Short mmCIF file of C-alpha atoms in Angstrom, two decimals:
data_model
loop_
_atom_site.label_atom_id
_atom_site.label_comp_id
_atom_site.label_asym_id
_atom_site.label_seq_id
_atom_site.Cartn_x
_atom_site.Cartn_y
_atom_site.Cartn_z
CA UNK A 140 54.09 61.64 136.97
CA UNK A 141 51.81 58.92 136.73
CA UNK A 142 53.06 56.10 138.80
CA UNK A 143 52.46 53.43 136.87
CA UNK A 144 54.41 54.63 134.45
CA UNK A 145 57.20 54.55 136.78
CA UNK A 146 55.70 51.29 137.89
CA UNK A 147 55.97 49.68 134.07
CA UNK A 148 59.62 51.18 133.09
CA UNK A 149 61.42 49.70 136.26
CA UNK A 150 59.25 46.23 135.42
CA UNK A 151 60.82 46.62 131.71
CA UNK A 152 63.98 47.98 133.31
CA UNK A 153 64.60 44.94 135.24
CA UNK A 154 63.45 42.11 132.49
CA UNK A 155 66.40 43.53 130.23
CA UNK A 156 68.92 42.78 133.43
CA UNK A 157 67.21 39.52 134.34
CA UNK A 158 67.63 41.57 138.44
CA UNK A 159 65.21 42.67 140.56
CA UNK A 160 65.28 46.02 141.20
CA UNK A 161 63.96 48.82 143.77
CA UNK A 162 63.28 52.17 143.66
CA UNK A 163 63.36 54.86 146.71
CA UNK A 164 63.16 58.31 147.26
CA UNK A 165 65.82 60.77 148.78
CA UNK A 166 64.21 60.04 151.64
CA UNK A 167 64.74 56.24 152.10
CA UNK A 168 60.63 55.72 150.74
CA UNK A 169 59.81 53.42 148.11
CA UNK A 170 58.70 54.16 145.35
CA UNK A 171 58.55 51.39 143.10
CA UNK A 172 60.00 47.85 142.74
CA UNK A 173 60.56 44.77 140.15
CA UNK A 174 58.62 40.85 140.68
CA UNK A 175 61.30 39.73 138.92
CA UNK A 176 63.51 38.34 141.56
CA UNK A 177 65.13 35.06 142.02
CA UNK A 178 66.30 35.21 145.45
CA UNK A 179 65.53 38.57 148.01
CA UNK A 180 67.24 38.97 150.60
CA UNK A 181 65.92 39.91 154.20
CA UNK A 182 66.53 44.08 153.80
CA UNK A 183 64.66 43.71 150.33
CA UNK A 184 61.41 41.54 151.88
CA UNK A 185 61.46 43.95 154.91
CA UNK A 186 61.97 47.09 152.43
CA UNK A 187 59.40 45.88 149.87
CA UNK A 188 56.59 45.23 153.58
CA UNK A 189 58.17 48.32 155.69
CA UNK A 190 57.95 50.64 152.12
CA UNK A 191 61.08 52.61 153.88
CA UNK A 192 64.69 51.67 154.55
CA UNK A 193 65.86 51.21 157.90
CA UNK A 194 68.01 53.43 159.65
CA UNK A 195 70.76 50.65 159.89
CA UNK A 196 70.50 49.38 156.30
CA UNK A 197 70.67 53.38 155.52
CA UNK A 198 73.98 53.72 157.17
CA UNK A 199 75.30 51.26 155.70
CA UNK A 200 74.55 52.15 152.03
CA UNK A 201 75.14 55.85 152.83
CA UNK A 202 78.81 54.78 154.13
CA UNK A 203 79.27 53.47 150.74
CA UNK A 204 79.22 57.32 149.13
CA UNK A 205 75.85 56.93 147.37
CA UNK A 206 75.12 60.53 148.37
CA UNK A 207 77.30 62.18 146.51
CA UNK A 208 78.06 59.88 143.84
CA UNK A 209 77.06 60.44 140.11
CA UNK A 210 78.07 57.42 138.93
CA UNK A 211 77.14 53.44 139.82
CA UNK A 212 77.90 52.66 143.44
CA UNK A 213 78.87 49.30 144.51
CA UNK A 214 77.33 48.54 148.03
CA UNK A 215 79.48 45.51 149.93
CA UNK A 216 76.92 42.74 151.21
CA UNK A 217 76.72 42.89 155.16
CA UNK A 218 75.77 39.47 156.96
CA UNK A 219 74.92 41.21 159.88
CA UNK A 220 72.12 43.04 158.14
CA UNK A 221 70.71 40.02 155.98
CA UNK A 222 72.03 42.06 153.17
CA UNK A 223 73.24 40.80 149.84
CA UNK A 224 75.73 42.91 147.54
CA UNK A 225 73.77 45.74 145.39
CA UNK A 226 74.35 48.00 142.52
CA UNK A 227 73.13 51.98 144.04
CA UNK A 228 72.43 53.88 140.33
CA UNK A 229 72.00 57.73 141.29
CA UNK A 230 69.14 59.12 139.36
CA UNK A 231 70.16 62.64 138.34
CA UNK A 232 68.58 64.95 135.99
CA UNK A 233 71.36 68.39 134.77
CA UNK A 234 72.85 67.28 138.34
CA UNK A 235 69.87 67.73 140.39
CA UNK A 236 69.20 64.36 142.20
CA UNK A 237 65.50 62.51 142.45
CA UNK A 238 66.02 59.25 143.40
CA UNK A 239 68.00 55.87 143.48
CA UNK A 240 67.48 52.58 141.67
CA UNK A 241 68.55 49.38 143.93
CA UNK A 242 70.04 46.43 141.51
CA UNK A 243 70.26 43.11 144.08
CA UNK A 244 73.10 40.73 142.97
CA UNK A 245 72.25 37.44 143.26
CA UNK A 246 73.87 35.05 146.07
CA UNK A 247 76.37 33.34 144.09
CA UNK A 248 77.61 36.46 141.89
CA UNK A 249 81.34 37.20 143.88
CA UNK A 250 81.45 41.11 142.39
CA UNK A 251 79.72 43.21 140.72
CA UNK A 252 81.44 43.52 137.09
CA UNK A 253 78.53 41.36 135.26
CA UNK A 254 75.39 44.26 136.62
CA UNK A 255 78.08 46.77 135.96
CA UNK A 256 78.08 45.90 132.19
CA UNK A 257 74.46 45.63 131.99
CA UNK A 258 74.04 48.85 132.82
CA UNK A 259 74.49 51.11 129.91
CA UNK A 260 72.20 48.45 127.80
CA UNK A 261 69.92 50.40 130.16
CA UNK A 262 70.61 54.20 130.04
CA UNK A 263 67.91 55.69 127.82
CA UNK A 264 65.56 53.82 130.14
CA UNK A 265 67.37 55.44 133.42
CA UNK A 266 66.82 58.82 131.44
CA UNK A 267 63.66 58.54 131.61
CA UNK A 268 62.79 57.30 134.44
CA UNK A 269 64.70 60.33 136.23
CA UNK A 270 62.68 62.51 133.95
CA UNK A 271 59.38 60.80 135.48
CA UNK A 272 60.81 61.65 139.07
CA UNK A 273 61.45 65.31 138.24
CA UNK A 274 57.94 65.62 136.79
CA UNK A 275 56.47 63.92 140.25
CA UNK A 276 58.67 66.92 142.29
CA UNK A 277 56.14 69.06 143.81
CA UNK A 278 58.37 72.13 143.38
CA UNK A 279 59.02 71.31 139.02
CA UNK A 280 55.01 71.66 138.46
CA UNK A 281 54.13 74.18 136.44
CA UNK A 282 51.58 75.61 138.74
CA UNK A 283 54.11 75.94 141.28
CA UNK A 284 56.73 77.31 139.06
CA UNK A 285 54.23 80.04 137.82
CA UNK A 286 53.62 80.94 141.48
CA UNK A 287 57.37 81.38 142.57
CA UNK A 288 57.77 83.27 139.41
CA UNK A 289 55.21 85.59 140.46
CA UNK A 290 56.51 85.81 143.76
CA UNK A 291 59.78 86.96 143.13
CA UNK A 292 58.81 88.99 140.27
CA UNK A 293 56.61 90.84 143.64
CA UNK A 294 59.79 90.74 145.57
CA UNK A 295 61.69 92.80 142.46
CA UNK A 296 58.56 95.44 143.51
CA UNK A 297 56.82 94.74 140.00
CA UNK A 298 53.54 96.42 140.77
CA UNK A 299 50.92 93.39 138.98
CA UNK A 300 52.56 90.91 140.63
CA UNK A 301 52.42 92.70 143.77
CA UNK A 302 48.95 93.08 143.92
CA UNK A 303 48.69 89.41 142.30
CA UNK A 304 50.69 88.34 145.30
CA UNK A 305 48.63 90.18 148.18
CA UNK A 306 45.55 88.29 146.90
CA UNK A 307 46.89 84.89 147.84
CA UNK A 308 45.11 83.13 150.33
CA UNK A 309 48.16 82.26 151.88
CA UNK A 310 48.90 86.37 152.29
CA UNK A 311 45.62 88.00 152.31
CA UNK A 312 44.90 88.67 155.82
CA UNK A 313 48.01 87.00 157.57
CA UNK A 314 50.02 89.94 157.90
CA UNK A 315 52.39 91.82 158.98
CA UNK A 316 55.62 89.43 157.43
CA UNK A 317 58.96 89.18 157.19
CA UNK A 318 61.00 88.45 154.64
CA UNK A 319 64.06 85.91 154.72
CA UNK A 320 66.93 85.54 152.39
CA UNK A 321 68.50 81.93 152.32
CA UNK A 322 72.17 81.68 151.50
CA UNK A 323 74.55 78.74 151.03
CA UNK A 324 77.73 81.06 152.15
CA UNK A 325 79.92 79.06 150.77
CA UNK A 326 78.22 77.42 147.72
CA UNK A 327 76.04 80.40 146.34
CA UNK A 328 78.28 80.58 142.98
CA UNK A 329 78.93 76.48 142.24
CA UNK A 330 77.34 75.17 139.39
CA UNK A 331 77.56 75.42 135.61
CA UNK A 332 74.00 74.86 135.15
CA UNK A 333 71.13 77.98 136.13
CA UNK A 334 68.70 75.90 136.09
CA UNK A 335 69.64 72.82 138.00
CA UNK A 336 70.56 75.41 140.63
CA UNK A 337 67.67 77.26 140.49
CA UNK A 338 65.09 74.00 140.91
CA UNK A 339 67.98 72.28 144.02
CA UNK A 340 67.04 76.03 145.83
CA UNK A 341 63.29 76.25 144.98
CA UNK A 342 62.90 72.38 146.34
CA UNK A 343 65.65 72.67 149.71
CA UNK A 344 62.77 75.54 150.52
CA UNK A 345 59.87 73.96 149.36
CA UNK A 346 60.45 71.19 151.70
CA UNK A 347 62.52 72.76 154.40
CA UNK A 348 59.24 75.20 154.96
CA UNK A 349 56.68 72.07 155.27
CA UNK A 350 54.85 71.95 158.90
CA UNK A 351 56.34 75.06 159.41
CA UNK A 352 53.29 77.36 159.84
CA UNK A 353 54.76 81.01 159.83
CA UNK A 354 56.61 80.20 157.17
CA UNK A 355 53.87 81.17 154.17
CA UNK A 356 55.68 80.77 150.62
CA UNK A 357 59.24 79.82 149.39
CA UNK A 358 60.29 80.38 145.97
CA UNK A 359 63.86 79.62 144.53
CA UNK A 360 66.67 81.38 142.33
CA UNK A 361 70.10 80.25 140.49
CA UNK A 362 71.42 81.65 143.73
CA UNK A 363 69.43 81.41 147.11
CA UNK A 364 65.86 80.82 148.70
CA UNK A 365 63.29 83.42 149.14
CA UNK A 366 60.77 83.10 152.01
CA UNK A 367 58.04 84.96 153.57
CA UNK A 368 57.38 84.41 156.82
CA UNK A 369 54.55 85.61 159.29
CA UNK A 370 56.39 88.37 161.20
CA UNK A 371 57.44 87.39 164.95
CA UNK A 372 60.30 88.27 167.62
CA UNK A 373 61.23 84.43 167.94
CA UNK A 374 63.63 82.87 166.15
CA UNK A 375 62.64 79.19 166.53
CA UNK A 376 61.35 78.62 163.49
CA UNK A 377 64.10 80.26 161.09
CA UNK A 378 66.19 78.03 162.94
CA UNK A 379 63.73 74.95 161.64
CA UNK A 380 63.74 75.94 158.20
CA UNK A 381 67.97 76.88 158.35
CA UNK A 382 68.90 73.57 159.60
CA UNK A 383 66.03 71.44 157.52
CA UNK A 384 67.27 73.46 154.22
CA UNK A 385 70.93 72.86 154.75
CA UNK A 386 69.63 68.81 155.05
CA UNK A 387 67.81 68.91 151.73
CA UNK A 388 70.22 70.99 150.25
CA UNK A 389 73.22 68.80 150.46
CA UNK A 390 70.65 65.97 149.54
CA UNK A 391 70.11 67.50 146.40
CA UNK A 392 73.30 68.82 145.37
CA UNK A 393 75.14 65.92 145.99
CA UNK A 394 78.20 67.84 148.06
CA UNK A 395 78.66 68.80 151.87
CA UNK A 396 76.63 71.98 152.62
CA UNK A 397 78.55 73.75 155.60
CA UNK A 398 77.03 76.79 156.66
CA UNK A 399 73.44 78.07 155.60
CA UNK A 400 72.52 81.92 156.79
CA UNK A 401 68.94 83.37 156.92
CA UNK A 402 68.81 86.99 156.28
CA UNK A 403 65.69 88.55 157.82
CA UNK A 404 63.64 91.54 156.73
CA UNK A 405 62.38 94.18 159.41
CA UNK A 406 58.64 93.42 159.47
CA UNK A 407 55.98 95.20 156.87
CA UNK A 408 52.04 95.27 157.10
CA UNK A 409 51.79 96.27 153.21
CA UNK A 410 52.47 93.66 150.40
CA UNK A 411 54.13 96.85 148.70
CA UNK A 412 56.69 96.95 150.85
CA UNK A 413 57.73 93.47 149.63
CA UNK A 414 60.90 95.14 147.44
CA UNK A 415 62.22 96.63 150.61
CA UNK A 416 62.19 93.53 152.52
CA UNK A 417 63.73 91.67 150.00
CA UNK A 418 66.62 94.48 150.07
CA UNK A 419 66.60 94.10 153.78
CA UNK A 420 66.65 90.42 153.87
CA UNK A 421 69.45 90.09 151.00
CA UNK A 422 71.68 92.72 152.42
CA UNK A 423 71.59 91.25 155.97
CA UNK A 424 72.22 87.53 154.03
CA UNK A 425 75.61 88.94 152.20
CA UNK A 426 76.69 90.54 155.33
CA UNK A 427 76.80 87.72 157.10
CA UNK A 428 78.28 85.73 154.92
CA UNK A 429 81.14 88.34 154.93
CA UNK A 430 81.55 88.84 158.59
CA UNK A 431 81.00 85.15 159.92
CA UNK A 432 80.63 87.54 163.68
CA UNK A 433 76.84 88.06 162.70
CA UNK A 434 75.99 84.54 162.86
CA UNK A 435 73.58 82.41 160.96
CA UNK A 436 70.30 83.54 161.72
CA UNK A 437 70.84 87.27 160.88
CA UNK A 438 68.12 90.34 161.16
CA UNK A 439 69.14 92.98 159.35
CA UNK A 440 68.54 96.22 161.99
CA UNK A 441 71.57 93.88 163.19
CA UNK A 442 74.10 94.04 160.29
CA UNK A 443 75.29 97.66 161.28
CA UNK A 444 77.96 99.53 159.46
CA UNK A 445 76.45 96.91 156.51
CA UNK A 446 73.63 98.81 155.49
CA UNK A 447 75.24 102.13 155.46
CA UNK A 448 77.66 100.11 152.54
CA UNK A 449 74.79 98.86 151.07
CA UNK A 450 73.06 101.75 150.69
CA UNK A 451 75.86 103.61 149.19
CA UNK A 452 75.33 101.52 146.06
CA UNK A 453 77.93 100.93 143.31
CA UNK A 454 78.90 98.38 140.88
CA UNK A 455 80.75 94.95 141.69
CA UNK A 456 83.79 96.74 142.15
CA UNK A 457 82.45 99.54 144.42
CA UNK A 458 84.30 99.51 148.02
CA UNK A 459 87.28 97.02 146.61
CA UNK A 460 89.59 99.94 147.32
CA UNK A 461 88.44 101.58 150.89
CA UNK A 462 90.03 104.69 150.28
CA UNK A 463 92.09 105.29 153.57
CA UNK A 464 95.31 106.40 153.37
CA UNK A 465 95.75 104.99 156.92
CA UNK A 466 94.53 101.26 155.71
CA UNK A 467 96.29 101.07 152.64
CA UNK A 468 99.46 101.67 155.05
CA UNK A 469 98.67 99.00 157.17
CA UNK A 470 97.71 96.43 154.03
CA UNK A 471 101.57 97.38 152.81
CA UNK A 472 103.17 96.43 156.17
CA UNK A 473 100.55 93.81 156.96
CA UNK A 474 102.37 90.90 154.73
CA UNK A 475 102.18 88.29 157.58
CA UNK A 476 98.21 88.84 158.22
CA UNK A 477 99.25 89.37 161.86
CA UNK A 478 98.14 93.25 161.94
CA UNK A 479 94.74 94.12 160.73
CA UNK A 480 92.99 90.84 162.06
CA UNK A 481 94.14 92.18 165.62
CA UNK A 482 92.71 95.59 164.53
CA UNK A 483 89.45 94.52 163.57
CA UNK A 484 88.47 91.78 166.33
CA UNK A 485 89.88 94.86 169.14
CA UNK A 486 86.93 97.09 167.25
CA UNK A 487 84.18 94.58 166.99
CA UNK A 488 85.24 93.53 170.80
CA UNK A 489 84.81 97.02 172.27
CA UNK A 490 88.83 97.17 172.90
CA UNK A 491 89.11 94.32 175.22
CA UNK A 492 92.35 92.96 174.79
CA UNK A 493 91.48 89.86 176.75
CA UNK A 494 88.93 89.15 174.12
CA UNK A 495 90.91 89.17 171.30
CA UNK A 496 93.72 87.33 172.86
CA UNK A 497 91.02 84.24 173.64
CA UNK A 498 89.80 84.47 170.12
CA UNK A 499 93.35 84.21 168.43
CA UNK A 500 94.91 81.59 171.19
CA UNK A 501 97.57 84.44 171.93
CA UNK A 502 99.17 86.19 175.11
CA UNK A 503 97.54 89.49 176.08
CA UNK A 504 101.38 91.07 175.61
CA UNK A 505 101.20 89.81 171.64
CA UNK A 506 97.91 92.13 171.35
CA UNK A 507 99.96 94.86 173.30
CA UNK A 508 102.76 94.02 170.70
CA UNK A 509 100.95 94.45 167.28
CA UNK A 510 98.79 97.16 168.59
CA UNK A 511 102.17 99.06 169.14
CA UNK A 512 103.57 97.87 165.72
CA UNK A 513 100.26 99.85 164.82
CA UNK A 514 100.49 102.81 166.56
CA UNK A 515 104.07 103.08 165.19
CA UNK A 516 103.44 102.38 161.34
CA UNK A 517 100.87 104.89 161.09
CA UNK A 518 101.94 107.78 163.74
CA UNK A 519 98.50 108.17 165.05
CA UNK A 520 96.75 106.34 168.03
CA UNK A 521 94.60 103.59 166.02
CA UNK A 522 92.20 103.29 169.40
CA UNK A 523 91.05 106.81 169.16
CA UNK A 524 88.19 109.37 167.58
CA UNK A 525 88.52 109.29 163.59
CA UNK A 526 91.46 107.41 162.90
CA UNK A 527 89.55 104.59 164.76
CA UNK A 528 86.25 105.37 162.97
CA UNK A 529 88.27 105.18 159.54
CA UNK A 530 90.28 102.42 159.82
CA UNK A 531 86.72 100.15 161.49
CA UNK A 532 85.17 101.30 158.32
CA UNK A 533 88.01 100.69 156.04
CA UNK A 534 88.24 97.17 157.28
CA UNK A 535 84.18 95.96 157.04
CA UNK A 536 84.30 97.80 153.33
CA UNK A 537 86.77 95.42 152.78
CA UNK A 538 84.71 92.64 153.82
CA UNK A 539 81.41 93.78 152.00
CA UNK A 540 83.45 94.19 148.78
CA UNK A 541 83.87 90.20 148.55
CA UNK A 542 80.13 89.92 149.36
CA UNK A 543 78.29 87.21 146.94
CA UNK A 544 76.40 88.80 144.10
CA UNK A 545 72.86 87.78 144.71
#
């Protein structure tokens, strides 16, 4: 992007409206702004001097919805700030967002139905303008693009782009690494549009992973974040990048982002090992996302009974049916939900009743109760040798049957 380009079309932009306008960042940073004004307020003089919004003017325009919004937003004036009424246009290219463009009503305008209807004089202007911010996105350059492409295409174990890979000067030398899978757990599969997806993920990692010095490349897909890390037994900065990512990514998507998981790769001293990482790092991801137990920041030597199910392979439909005679018992008598929950939180607590009665906000005699029910349905003692073993498994191949397909 050359920015006076960007510079020139708001200029033009804001002759055709007869308004002076601003431009900022996601970030609050400006970008760009109009000398056609008639009267600025006191936010706009101390925007235009400061070059970044305040964190009380923010809070006010980001009460307002802007951050979500795909259409016009009108922002109420606020005496209290020194804040006229304003016209917030999101700037959105296939629904990933790169900016906002501030219209200032004047001081003696009551609403905002006269900008409102100036607005689509504008649109192919806005179009392009958003196109200018996408081409300024560090992550949309080609070089970059090329580079991730690589990088995954390493992670897939594709042998020139392995050795392609281990001759960056961001991995030559730095080993060993680990490799982390980044998940939106509940978000992975929204979205019409591969591509918008794919360029919200590569730029939630490209900047989540800034300052962060172990962390050595991101790269994104349609579905999650790739990155490769320096390998370490601390956990500080995974938990950076997780909460950072989960910022930019609901910043970019437009839409609250809830729970972000980092699958992590044992650690590897050879960039062949890459496709094994990856494995590790995507398996311990879905997992987690599946057992919510595991946590956020999950290795995958921690994921258990998971890998065993991962490593039995099959298609999308592969452990939908578990196969116990025993469990398909209990999921016929189990109408109410009220059984197999008990079951599995009295496995993955080690059998202590106490635990599972804290967990569900129940008596320790209502455990007692539907672990007899149990007991009785099936004939057998659930708590012991292979029945127990079956009927654990039966229940987490449930759970890793609804895993996302990454």
């Amino acid at each position: 992007m050359q920015q006076q380009d960007v510079e020139q079309l708001v200029e033009h932009v804001a002759l055709k409206l007869g308004r002076g306008l601003s431009l900022e960042d996601l970030d609050g940073l400006l970008l760009a702004y109009s000398s056609n004004q008639s009267h600025a307020d006191r936010v706009r003089v101390n925007f235009l001097l400061s070059k970044r919004v305040p964190l009380d003017v923010s809070a006010w325009q980001l009460s307002h919805g802007i951050a979500t919004a795909v259409r016009p937003v009108v922002v109420a004036a606020n005496e209290e700030l020194g804040m006229l009424g304003r016209v917030c246009v999101p700037l959105l290219v296939r629904g990933f967002r790169v900016g906002y463009l501030w219209v200032q009503l004047d001081s003696a305008e009551p609403n905002a139905v006269s900008v409102l209807g100036q607005l689509p004089d504008v649109a192919r202007e806005l179009e392009e303008l958003s196109a200018l911010l996408l081409d300024s996105n560090t992550a949309e350059s080609e070089f970059r693009r090329r580079r991730e492409q690589e990088f995954l295409a390493a992670c897939r174990g594709e042998s020139n782009a392995v050795a392609a890979v281990a001759g960056w000067k961001e991995v030559q030398g730095r080993g060993p690494w680990q490799l982390v899978t980044v998940l939106d757990a509940d978000g992975w599969a929204e979205g019409s549009d591969p591509i918008a997806a794919t360029l919200i993920h590569r730029s939630a990692a490209l900047q989540a992973t800034i300052g962060v010095d172990s962390a050595l490349f991101s790269a994104g897909t349609e579905t999650h974040a790739v990155v490769l890390f320096r390998a370490s037994t601390g956990r500080a900065d995974h938990a950076q990048v997780l909460v950072h990512y989960q910022l930019e990514l609901a910043k970019r998507a437009g839409r609250p982002v809830h729970r972000i998981i980092l699958g992590t790769s044992e650690s590897f001293a050879r960039p062949r090992e890459l496709a094994d990482a990856y494995r590790q790092s995507r398996q311990a991801a879905q997992a987690a996302s599946v057992d919510p137990q595991l946590g956020e920041l999950v290795d995958c030597r921690a994921t258990g009974i998971y890998q065993l199910l991962a490593s039995a392979g099959g298609g999308a439909g592969a452990w939908a049916d578990a196969g116990s005679v025993y469990f398909r018992l209990l999921e016929d008598h189990d109408r109410n939900h009220e059984l197999l929950p008990v079951l599995e939180l009295f496995y993955d607590n080690d059998g202590s009743v106490q635990g599972v009665a804290d967990k569900l906000h129940l008596h320790r005699s209502s455990i007692y109760n539907r672990l007899g029910r149990i007991r009785q349905l099936l004939g057998v003692d659930p708590l012991k040798g292979m029945v127990r073993l079956e009927l654990h498994s039966a229940l987490k191949a449930r759970r890793w049957a609804g895993r996302p397909r990454i």
